[in-house]
Tab-separated table of C-alpha atoms in Angstrom:
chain	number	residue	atom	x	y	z
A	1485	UNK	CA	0.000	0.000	0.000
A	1486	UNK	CA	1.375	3.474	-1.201
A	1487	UNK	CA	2.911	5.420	2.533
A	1488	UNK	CA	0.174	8.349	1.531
A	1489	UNK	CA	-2.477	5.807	1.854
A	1490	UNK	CA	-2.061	4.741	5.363
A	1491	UNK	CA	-1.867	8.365	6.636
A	1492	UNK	CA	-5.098	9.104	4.955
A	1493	UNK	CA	-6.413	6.226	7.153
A	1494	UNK	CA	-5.436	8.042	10.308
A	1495	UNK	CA	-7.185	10.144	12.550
A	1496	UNK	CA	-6.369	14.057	12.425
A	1497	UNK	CA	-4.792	14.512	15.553
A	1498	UNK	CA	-1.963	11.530	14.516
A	1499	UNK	CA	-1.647	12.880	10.975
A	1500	UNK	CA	-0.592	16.040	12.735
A	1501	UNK	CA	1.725	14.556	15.417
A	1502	UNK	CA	3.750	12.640	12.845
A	1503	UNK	CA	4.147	15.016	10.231
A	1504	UNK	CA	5.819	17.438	13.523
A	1505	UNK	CA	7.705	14.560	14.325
A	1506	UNK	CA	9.017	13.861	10.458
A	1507	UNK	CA	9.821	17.964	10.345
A	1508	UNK	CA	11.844	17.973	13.517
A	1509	UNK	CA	13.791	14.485	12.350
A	1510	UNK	CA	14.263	16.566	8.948
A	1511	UNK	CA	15.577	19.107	10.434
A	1512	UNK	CA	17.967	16.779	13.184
A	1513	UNK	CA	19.694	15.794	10.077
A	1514	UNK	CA	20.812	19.394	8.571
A	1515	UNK	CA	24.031	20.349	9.014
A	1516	UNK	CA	25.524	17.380	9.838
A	1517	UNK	CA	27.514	15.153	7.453
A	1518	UNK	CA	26.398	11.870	7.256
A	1519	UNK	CA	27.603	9.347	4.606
A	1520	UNK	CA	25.422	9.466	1.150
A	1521	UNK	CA	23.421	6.248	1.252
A	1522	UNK	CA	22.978	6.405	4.823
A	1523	UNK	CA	21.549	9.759	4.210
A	1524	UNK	CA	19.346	8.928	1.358
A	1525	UNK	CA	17.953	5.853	3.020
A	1526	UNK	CA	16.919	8.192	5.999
A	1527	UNK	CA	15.275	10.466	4.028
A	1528	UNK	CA	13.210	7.804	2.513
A	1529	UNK	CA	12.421	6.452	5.693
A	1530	UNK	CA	11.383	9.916	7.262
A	1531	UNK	CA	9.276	10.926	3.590
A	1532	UNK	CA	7.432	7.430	3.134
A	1533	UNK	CA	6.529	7.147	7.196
A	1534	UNK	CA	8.296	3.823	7.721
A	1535	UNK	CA	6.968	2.230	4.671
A	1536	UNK	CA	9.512	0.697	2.067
């Protein structure tokens, strides 16, 4: 099932607590170097909620 999907699914008050929670982890991440694919794979992670 597409990651947009299950967040349509969820009640307002979690849609809004996890899309805080994905900003601040976003925003954890700038300025610091990590390597490339461990970067990437983060982002992916953080942008599809979980969902590979």
């Amino acid at each position: 099932m597409n990651p947009n999907k299950y967040m349509e699914l969820l009640p307002g008050e979690v849609k809004t607590a996890l899309t805080k929670v994905i900003h601040v982890l976003e925003e954890s991440f700038m300025g610091f170097w990590i390597p490339d694919k461990l970067r990437d794979a983060t982002y992916h992670y953080i942008r599809n909620r979980g969902v590979s």
